Amino acid sequence: MSAALHFPASLQVFERGWLSANNILLTDGDEATLIDSGYFSHAGQTVELVRVGLDGRKLRRLINTHSHSDHIGGNAALQRSFGCSITIPAGMADAVANWDEDALLLRTAAQKCERFAATSLLQGGDRFVAGELEWQAIAVPGHDMDALAYYNVERRILISGDALWRDGFGILFAEVLGSGDGLGEARRTLEAIGRLAVDAVIPGHGAPFSDFDEALERAFARLRAFEDDGARMARNAIRACVTFALLDARRMSLDELPQYLAETPLYREANARFLGLGVDALADWLISDLERAGVAHREGTELVAS
Amino acid sequence: MSVASPCINICHMSPDTGWCEGCQRNIDEITRWSRASDADRHQILLAVADRRELLGLAPLAQSEGARV
């Protein structure tokens, strides 16, 4: 794989980490569009990155792939800084308008986000021009039931959000929480995007990549593993969400971890539906699992991000 | 595999140094990372190593950041 994929000069990717999703800046003359805005606590850096990338242009529009806190957390700050409009997938319109912290998974996963108001909506099949390219919105339910991916057929570029990463896809929240057919939707989504001609994927997290077919194979393999073993899916979801929380907070009290796992709906439901562990056993498994993965380590009475 | 980003998810620019408090890249280096050549990325990582030493910080691990 080459160092960097070659995108048109009108398309810049700001590769972020796991707490903040990648940002994609698309320029058209003296105006620009940004896709996804990162996490709330990184909004200051997001604004600075966008300011540098704009190079004097006006940020006219911000578009989200889906409604999770690591993709919409900078929306309010960007709108304040640049006066841009905010376009969201139509399926999340009510949740944003009413700032429904359950539907936005903020309360569900104990995450933070600054409230914003959307100015327009997109749905699957809609088209828009950004970065001198025409993008088609494609419904990609699974990780988020209302998520959209954006596809440019001429350059064969797919902006996949968390529906497809180089190695996997985002947590299937609906399946873990028991609120919807996350596995079935994810399978249909992978099958649908697998029919597209794609030379480059810009995922929500991780570097842009060109090995689309291999990524699809890995995603299908992971999906099969989850279909065969719900406990594996639940453990994966708990591990990923606690890692996310640790990246944000940097440290957590070991004493308070069982209570945190018991009170946060995502962990409570994942455990109750798939694992059936006592909360102390769940905490013990989690700590040793995160230590083994090199994600966190114990320091005195705290679990600290490594 | 190309050179991995040094981001460790502490994404704040230090007003004192102008470097990210997590990975010690400046804003231009973070902005251009995804279109930088491997040679350019190595140059950025060398600069990061120097800056971390100057700040008395341990070197960043050479692995990819934490995977969620």
Tab-separated table of C-alpha atoms in Angstrom:
chain	number	residue	atom	x	y	z
A	1	MET	CA	0.000	0.000	0.000
A	2	SER	CA	1.402	3.403	-0.917
A	3	ALA	CA	1.947	6.058	1.722
A	4	ALA	CA	-0.943	8.256	0.791
A	5	LEU	CA	-3.811	7.808	-1.611
A	6	HIS	CA	-4.017	10.475	-4.271
A	7	PHE	CA	-7.171	12.485	-3.979
A	8	PRO	CA	-8.038	15.568	-5.999
A	9	ALA	CA	-6.654	18.802	-4.517
A	10	SER	CA	-10.269	19.751	-3.763
A	11	LEU	CA	-10.498	16.920	-1.188
A	12	GLN	CA	-8.491	16.978	2.051
A	13	VAL	CA	-8.717	14.335	4.763
A	14	PHE	CA	-7.784	15.235	8.310
A	15	GLU	CA	-6.991	11.844	9.793
A	16	ARG	CA	-7.894	11.947	13.468
A	17	GLY	CA	-7.801	9.183	16.058
A	18	TRP	CA	-10.520	7.047	17.585
A	19	LEU	CA	-12.113	9.599	19.882
A	20	SER	CA	-12.618	12.016	16.985
A	21	ALA	CA	-13.763	10.785	13.597
A	22	ASN	CA	-11.850	11.887	10.498
A	23	ASN	CA	-12.831	15.203	8.927
A	24	ILE	CA	-13.067	15.616	5.152
A	25	LEU	CA	-12.787	19.110	3.708
A	26	LEU	CA	-14.099	19.559	0.163
A	27	THR	CA	-13.433	22.856	-1.598
A	28	ASP	CA	-15.309	24.510	-4.454
A	29	GLY	CA	-13.729	27.823	-5.463
A	30	ASP	CA	-13.870	30.109	-2.464
A	31	GLU	CA	-16.327	27.917	-0.555
A	32	ALA	CA	-16.022	24.591	1.246
A	33	THR	CA	-17.948	21.689	2.746
A	34	LEU	CA	-16.801	19.638	5.742
A	35	ILE	CA	-17.915	16.075	6.437
A	36	ASP	CA	-17.994	15.147	10.144
A	37	SER	CA	-16.680	17.224	13.008
A	38	GLY	CA	-14.992	14.973	15.605
A	39	TYR	CA	-15.559	14.697	19.326
A	40	PHE	CA	-16.688	17.505	21.627
A	41	SER	CA	-13.490	17.703	23.678
A	42	HIS	CA	-11.350	18.025	20.516
A	43	ALA	CA	-13.462	20.773	18.938
A	44	GLY	CA	-10.775	23.435	19.438
A	45	GLN	CA	-8.278	21.479	17.361
A	46	THR	CA	-10.947	20.651	14.778
A	47	VAL	CA	-11.662	24.363	14.287
A	48	GLU	CA	-7.921	25.041	13.859
A	49	LEU	CA	-7.472	22.201	11.343
A	50	VAL	CA	-10.429	23.425	9.323
A	51	ARG	CA	-9.163	27.021	9.428
A	52	VAL	CA	-5.794	25.930	8.023
A	53	GLY	CA	-7.444	23.704	5.414
A	54	LEU	CA	-9.815	26.460	4.332
A	55	ASP	CA	-6.895	28.776	3.522
A	56	GLY	CA	-9.167	31.794	3.396
A	57	ARG	CA	-12.190	30.061	1.880
A	58	LYS	CA	-15.593	30.169	3.538
A	59	LEU	CA	-16.933	27.031	5.225
A	60	ARG	CA	-20.456	27.065	3.863
A	61	ARG	CA	-21.746	23.671	4.938
A	62	LEU	CA	-21.100	20.865	7.396
A	63	ILE	CA	-22.516	17.414	6.617
A	64	ASN	CA	-22.587	14.438	9.002
A	65	THR	CA	-22.443	10.752	8.150
A	66	HIS	CA	-24.344	9.821	11.308
A	67	SER	CA	-25.345	11.057	14.707
A	68	HIS	CA	-22.698	9.678	17.079
A	69	SER	CA	-20.711	11.908	19.396
A	70	ASP	CA	-17.365	11.319	17.679
A	71	HIS	CA	-18.809	12.596	14.374
A	72	ILE	CA	-21.037	15.500	15.509
A	73	GLY	CA	-19.144	16.727	18.582
A	74	GLY	CA	-17.613	19.713	16.795
A	75	ASN	CA	-20.801	20.769	14.971
A	76	ALA	CA	-21.704	23.561	17.365
A	77	ALA	CA	-18.144	24.910	17.596
A	78	LEU	CA	-17.685	24.877	13.811
A	79	GLN	CA	-20.979	26.661	13.261
A	80	ARG	CA	-19.986	29.271	15.849
A	81	SER	CA	-16.564	29.774	14.265
A	82	PHE	CA	-17.474	29.720	10.577
A	83	GLY	CA	-21.244	30.307	10.347
A	84	CYS	CA	-21.746	27.119	8.311
A	85	SER	CA	-25.060	25.355	7.790
A	86	ILE	CA	-25.442	21.840	9.245
A	87	THR	CA	-26.878	18.982	7.165
A	88	ILE	CA	-27.686	15.685	8.866
A	89	PRO	CA	-29.156	12.351	7.754
A	90	ALA	CA	-32.954	12.682	7.694
A	91	GLY	CA	-33.385	9.743	10.046
A	92	MET	CA	-31.750	11.622	12.893
A	93	ALA	CA	-33.748	14.851	12.450
A	94	ASP	CA	-36.078	14.326	15.412
A	95	ALA	CA	-33.349	13.110	17.730
A	96	VAL	CA	-31.292	16.241	17.034
A	97	ALA	CA	-34.233	18.657	17.061
A	98	ASN	CA	-35.387	17.356	20.449
A	99	TRP	CA	-31.797	16.656	21.563
A	100	ASP	CA	-32.834	13.155	22.563
A	101	GLU	CA	-29.783	11.964	24.500
A	102	ASP	CA	-31.008	8.377	24.417
A	103	ALA	CA	-31.539	8.273	20.656
A	104	LEU	CA	-28.187	10.013	20.142
A	105	LEU	CA	-26.604	7.358	22.400
A	106	LEU	CA	-25.140	10.066	24.622
A	107	ARG	CA	-26.788	8.856	27.813
A	108	THR	CA	-26.659	5.256	26.592
A	109	ALA	CA	-22.873	5.267	26.358
A	110	ALA	CA	-22.135	8.076	28.860
A	111	GLN	CA	-20.708	10.421	26.212
A	112	LYS	CA	-20.741	14.194	25.857
A	113	CYS	CA	-21.805	16.430	22.986
A	114	GLU	CA	-22.650	20.114	22.572
A	115	ARG	CA	-26.162	20.655	21.290
A	116	PHE	CA	-26.648	22.059	17.796
A	117	ALA	CA	-29.544	22.648	15.417
A	118	ALA	CA	-29.633	21.155	11.930
A	119	THR	CA	-30.460	23.390	8.987
A	120	SER	CA	-31.158	20.743	6.341
A	121	LEU	CA	-31.492	16.997	5.788
A	122	LEU	CA	-30.152	14.352	3.421
A	123	GLN	CA	-31.487	10.892	2.679
A	124	GLY	CA	-30.373	7.877	0.711
A	125	GLY	CA	-30.417	8.655	-3.037
A	126	ASP	CA	-29.904	12.415	-2.593
A	127	ARG	CA	-27.028	13.998	-4.496
A	128	PHE	CA	-24.883	17.037	-3.809
A	129	VAL	CA	-21.712	18.581	-5.208
A	130	ALA	CA	-18.723	19.169	-2.945
A	131	GLY	CA	-15.035	19.353	-3.786
A	132	GLU	CA	-15.959	19.634	-7.490
A	133	LEU	CA	-17.343	16.097	-7.246
A	134	GLU	CA	-20.913	14.824	-7.209
A	135	TRP	CA	-21.716	12.672	-4.203
A	136	GLN	CA	-24.608	10.288	-3.807
A	137	ALA	CA	-25.916	9.604	-0.320
A	138	ILE	CA	-26.301	5.888	0.363
A	139	ALA	CA	-28.223	4.534	3.340
A	140	VAL	CA	-25.840	2.348	5.376
A	141	PRO	CA	-27.794	1.134	8.431
A	142	GLY	CA	-26.175	-1.218	10.936
A	143	HIS	CA	-23.735	0.632	13.202
A	144	ASP	CA	-26.245	3.481	13.149
A	145	MET	CA	-29.662	2.806	11.657
A	146	ASP	CA	-29.877	6.265	10.061
A	147	ALA	CA	-26.288	6.527	8.799
A	148	LEU	CA	-25.359	7.667	5.301
A	149	ALA	CA	-22.244	7.002	3.237
A	150	TYR	CA	-21.261	9.301	0.373
A	151	TYR	CA	-20.106	7.928	-2.965
A	152	ASN	CA	-18.515	9.576	-5.982
A	153	VAL	CA	-18.813	7.381	-9.057
A	154	GLU	CA	-16.289	9.208	-11.302
A	155	ARG	CA	-13.363	8.935	-8.876
A	156	ARG	CA	-14.774	5.775	-7.237
A	157	ILE	CA	-14.404	7.244	-3.751
A	158	LEU	CA	-16.535	6.023	-0.834
A	159	ILE	CA	-16.839	8.084	2.351
A	160	SER	CA	-17.969	5.214	4.532
A	161	GLY	CA	-18.371	6.664	8.030
A	162	ASP	CA	-18.382	3.767	10.488
A	163	ALA	CA	-20.200	1.341	8.166
A	164	LEU	CA	-16.875	0.032	6.820
A	165	TRP	CA	-13.359	0.448	8.180
A	166	ARG	CA	-10.176	-1.086	6.871
A	167	ASP	CA	-10.555	-3.652	9.631
A	168	GLY	CA	-14.177	-3.988	10.616
A	169	PHE	CA	-16.992	-1.532	11.326
A	170	GLY	CA	-18.507	0.363	14.234
A	171	ILE	CA	-20.395	-1.228	17.121
A	172	LEU	CA	-23.801	-2.595	16.077
A	173	PHE	CA	-25.585	-0.657	18.804
A	174	ALA	CA	-29.146	-1.682	17.937
A	175	GLU	CA	-28.210	-5.358	18.068
A	176	VAL	CA	-26.355	-4.987	21.354
A	177	LEU	CA	-29.141	-2.935	22.923
A	178	GLY	CA	-31.923	-5.103	21.499
A	179	SER	CA	-33.576	-2.171	19.739
A	180	GLY	CA	-33.239	-3.353	16.140
A	181	ASP	CA	-31.816	-5.759	13.577
A	182	GLY	CA	-28.249	-4.436	13.610
A	183	LEU	CA	-26.720	-7.639	12.248
A	184	GLY	CA	-29.195	-7.996	9.395
A	185	GLU	CA	-28.928	-4.336	8.414
A	186	ALA	CA	-25.129	-4.434	8.578
A	187	ARG	CA	-25.127	-7.472	6.275
A	188	ARG	CA	-27.426	-5.772	3.772
A	189	THR	CA	-25.290	-2.622	3.965
A	190	LEU	CA	-22.050	-4.506	3.281
A	191	GLU	CA	-23.714	-6.323	0.388
A	192	ALA	CA	-24.976	-3.027	-1.034
A	193	ILE	CA	-21.689	-1.153	-0.841
A	194	GLY	CA	-19.927	-4.280	-2.067
A	195	ARG	CA	-21.721	-3.780	-5.390
A	196	LEU	CA	-20.144	-0.341	-5.846
A	197	ALA	CA	-16.955	0.198	-7.844
A	198	VAL	CA	-14.583	1.643	-5.235
A	199	ASP	CA	-10.895	2.551	-5.573
A	200	ALA	CA	-10.548	4.516	-2.340
A	201	VAL	CA	-12.386	4.454	0.960
A	202	ILE	CA	-12.264	7.346	3.396
A	203	PRO	CA	-13.433	5.705	6.634
A	204	GLY	CA	-14.682	7.425	9.758
A	205	HIS	CA	-11.589	6.239	11.617
A	206	GLY	CA	-8.146	5.214	10.408
A	207	ALA	CA	-6.231	6.111	7.267
A	208	PRO	CA	-7.925	6.185	3.858
A	209	PHE	CA	-7.375	2.868	2.103
A	210	SER	CA	-7.547	1.269	-1.332
A	211	ASP	CA	-7.902	-2.457	-0.519
A	212	PHE	CA	-11.682	-2.308	-0.601
A	213	ASP	CA	-12.306	-5.982	-1.429
A	214	GLU	CA	-10.076	-7.189	1.403
A	215	ALA	CA	-11.732	-4.770	3.799
A	216	LEU	CA	-15.138	-6.125	2.790
A	217	GLU	CA	-13.908	-9.679	3.386
A	218	ARG	CA	-12.674	-8.747	6.848
A	219	ALA	CA	-15.961	-6.991	7.619
A	220	PHE	CA	-18.021	-9.988	6.498
A	221	ALA	CA	-15.798	-12.306	8.566
A	222	ARG	CA	-16.341	-10.153	11.636
A	223	LEU	CA	-20.070	-10.029	10.944
A	224	ARG	CA	-20.215	-13.824	10.689
A	225	ALA	CA	-18.352	-14.123	13.981
A	226	PHE	CA	-20.911	-11.828	15.616
A	227	GLU	CA	-23.829	-13.699	14.051
A	228	ASP	CA	-22.415	-16.960	15.424
A	229	ASP	CA	-21.523	-15.652	18.851
A	230	GLY	CA	-23.512	-12.795	20.389
A	231	ALA	CA	-21.287	-12.815	23.469
A	232	ARG	CA	-18.299	-11.983	21.308
A	233	MET	CA	-20.198	-9.054	19.820
A	234	ALA	CA	-21.213	-7.866	23.299
A	235	ARG	CA	-17.670	-8.108	24.656
A	236	ASN	CA	-16.392	-6.237	21.624
A	237	ALA	CA	-18.966	-3.483	22.173
A	238	ILE	CA	-18.162	-3.125	25.870
A	239	ARG	CA	-14.413	-3.109	25.225
A	240	ALA	CA	-14.726	-0.515	22.445
A	241	CYS	CA	-16.987	1.806	24.401
A	242	VAL	CA	-14.916	1.669	27.587
A	243	THR	CA	-11.803	2.326	25.499
A	244	PHE	CA	-13.551	5.350	24.015
A	245	ALA	CA	-14.454	6.582	27.512
A	246	LEU	CA	-10.878	6.037	28.704
A	247	LEU	CA	-9.449	7.949	25.739
A	248	ASP	CA	-11.656	10.849	26.791
A	249	ALA	CA	-11.227	10.734	30.579
A	250	ARG	CA	-7.686	9.233	30.468
A	251	ARG	CA	-8.298	7.553	33.851
A	252	MET	CA	-11.111	5.896	35.791
A	253	SER	CA	-11.413	4.802	39.389
A	254	LEU	CA	-11.163	1.024	39.651
A	255	ASP	CA	-13.511	1.092	42.644
A	256	GLU	CA	-16.179	2.902	40.648
A	257	LEU	CA	-15.861	0.770	37.511
A	258	PRO	CA	-18.452	-1.885	38.521
A	259	GLN	CA	-21.015	0.819	39.290
A	260	TYR	CA	-20.239	2.600	36.008
A	261	LEU	CA	-20.755	-0.681	34.128
A	262	ALA	CA	-23.997	-1.348	35.981
A	263	GLU	CA	-25.445	2.128	35.443
A	264	THR	CA	-24.484	2.879	31.840
A	265	PRO	CA	-27.242	1.424	29.651
A	266	LEU	CA	-24.980	0.068	26.905
A	267	TYR	CA	-22.877	-2.009	29.301
A	268	ARG	CA	-25.872	-3.045	31.365
A	269	GLU	CA	-27.805	-4.253	28.306
A	270	ALA	CA	-24.846	-5.903	26.599
A	271	ASN	CA	-24.097	-7.838	29.752
A	272	ALA	CA	-27.707	-8.738	30.538
A	273	ARG	CA	-28.552	-9.814	26.981
A	274	PHE	CA	-25.387	-11.711	26.049
A	275	LEU	CA	-23.026	-12.324	28.980
A	276	GLY	CA	-24.995	-12.643	32.208
A	277	LEU	CA	-21.986	-11.838	34.393
A	278	GLY	CA	-22.058	-10.351	37.853
A	279	VAL	CA	-20.914	-6.766	37.654
A	280	ASP	CA	-17.671	-7.433	39.533
A	281	ALA	CA	-16.856	-10.326	37.217
A	282	LEU	CA	-17.587	-8.088	34.245
A	283	ALA	CA	-15.225	-5.424	35.621
A	284	ASP	CA	-12.499	-8.017	36.286
A	285	TRP	CA	-12.774	-9.413	32.755
A	286	LEU	CA	-12.713	-5.912	31.279
A	287	ILE	CA	-9.647	-4.749	33.207
A	288	SER	CA	-7.585	-7.794	32.295
A	289	ASP	CA	-8.787	-7.619	28.691
A	290	LEU	CA	-7.830	-3.933	28.326
A	291	GLU	CA	-4.457	-4.602	29.975
A	292	ARG	CA	-3.782	-7.531	27.657
A	293	ALA	CA	-4.672	-5.387	24.623
A	294	GLY	CA	-2.295	-2.658	25.829
A	295	VAL	CA	-5.154	-0.159	25.918
A	296	ALA	CA	-4.994	0.539	29.651
A	297	HIS	CA	-3.056	-0.345	32.773
A	298	ARG	CA	-3.600	-0.190	36.509
A	299	GLU	CA	-1.978	2.645	38.440
A	300	GLY	CA	-2.793	2.395	42.153
A	301	THR	CA	-6.561	2.728	42.465
A	302	GLU	CA	-7.083	3.798	38.860
A	303	LEU	CA	-7.352	2.361	35.375
A	304	VAL	CA	-5.261	4.602	33.114
A	305	ALA	CA	-5.225	4.873	29.311
A	306	SER	CA	-1.903	3.524	28.016
B	1	MET	CA	1.701	-0.700	5.510
B	2	SER	CA	2.385	3.017	5.427
B	3	VAL	CA	3.648	5.062	8.339
B	4	ALA	CA	0.929	5.187	10.998
B	5	SER	CA	-0.357	8.413	12.512
B	6	PRO	CA	1.131	9.231	15.925
B	7	CYS	CA	-2.254	10.484	17.209
B	8	ILE	CA	-2.934	9.297	20.760
B	9	ASN	CA	-6.346	10.933	21.092
B	10	ILE	CA	-5.255	13.880	23.239
B	11	CYS	CA	-6.094	16.396	20.568
B	12	HIS	CA	-5.481	19.866	21.978
B	13	MET	CA	-3.069	22.430	20.590
B	14	SER	CA	-0.777	23.820	23.266
B	15	PRO	CA	-0.867	27.640	23.219
B	16	ASP	CA	2.695	27.647	24.590
B	17	THR	CA	4.388	25.450	21.999
B	18	GLY	CA	1.920	25.442	19.100
B	19	TRP	CA	2.168	21.649	19.147
B	20	CYS	CA	-0.570	19.128	19.866
B	21	GLU	CA	-0.403	18.145	23.535
B	22	GLY	CA	-0.828	14.489	22.541
B	23	CYS	CA	1.392	13.886	19.501
B	24	GLN	CA	3.506	17.098	19.379
B	25	ARG	CA	2.722	17.757	15.734
B	26	ASN	CA	1.974	21.340	14.713
B	27	ILE	CA	-1.308	22.178	13.021
B	28	ASP	CA	0.192	22.120	9.520
B	29	GLU	CA	1.679	18.664	10.114
B	30	ILE	CA	-1.645	17.253	11.313
B	31	THR	CA	-3.491	18.887	8.416
B	32	ARG	CA	-1.222	17.460	5.737
B	33	TRP	CA	-0.619	14.030	7.322
B	34	SER	CA	-3.026	12.026	5.192
B	35	ARG	CA	-1.557	13.325	1.903
B	36	ALA	CA	2.077	13.287	3.086
B	37	SER	CA	4.617	10.910	1.556
B	38	ASP	CA	6.246	8.294	3.767
B	39	ALA	CA	9.451	10.383	3.678
B	40	ASP	CA	7.555	13.452	4.874
B	41	ARG	CA	5.830	11.397	7.592
B	42	HIS	CA	9.219	10.152	8.815
B	43	GLN	CA	10.455	13.756	8.936
B	44	ILE	CA	7.402	14.717	11.007
B	45	LEU	CA	7.978	11.785	13.370
B	46	LEU	CA	11.641	12.792	13.795
B	47	ALA	CA	10.531	16.316	14.671
B	48	VAL	CA	7.967	14.846	17.096
B	49	ALA	CA	10.691	12.768	18.777
B	50	ASP	CA	12.882	15.879	19.194
B	51	ARG	CA	10.000	17.898	20.618
B	52	ARG	CA	9.052	15.148	23.079
B	53	GLU	CA	12.644	14.972	24.265
B	54	LEU	CA	12.695	18.757	24.689
B	55	LEU	CA	9.506	18.509	26.771
B	56	GLY	CA	10.881	15.601	28.827
B	57	LEU	CA	8.256	13.161	27.486
B	58	ALA	CA	8.785	9.483	26.746
B	59	PRO	CA	8.935	8.512	23.065
B	60	LEU	CA	5.611	7.585	21.461
B	61	ALA	CA	5.091	3.896	20.837
B	62	GLN	CA	5.659	2.954	17.205
B	63	SER	CA	2.402	1.041	16.999
B	64	GLU	CA	-0.913	2.338	15.791
B	65	GLY	CA	-3.062	4.150	18.303
B	66	ALA	CA	-5.611	2.370	20.449
B	67	ARG	CA	-8.176	0.560	18.354
B	68	VAL	CA	-11.824	0.959	19.160
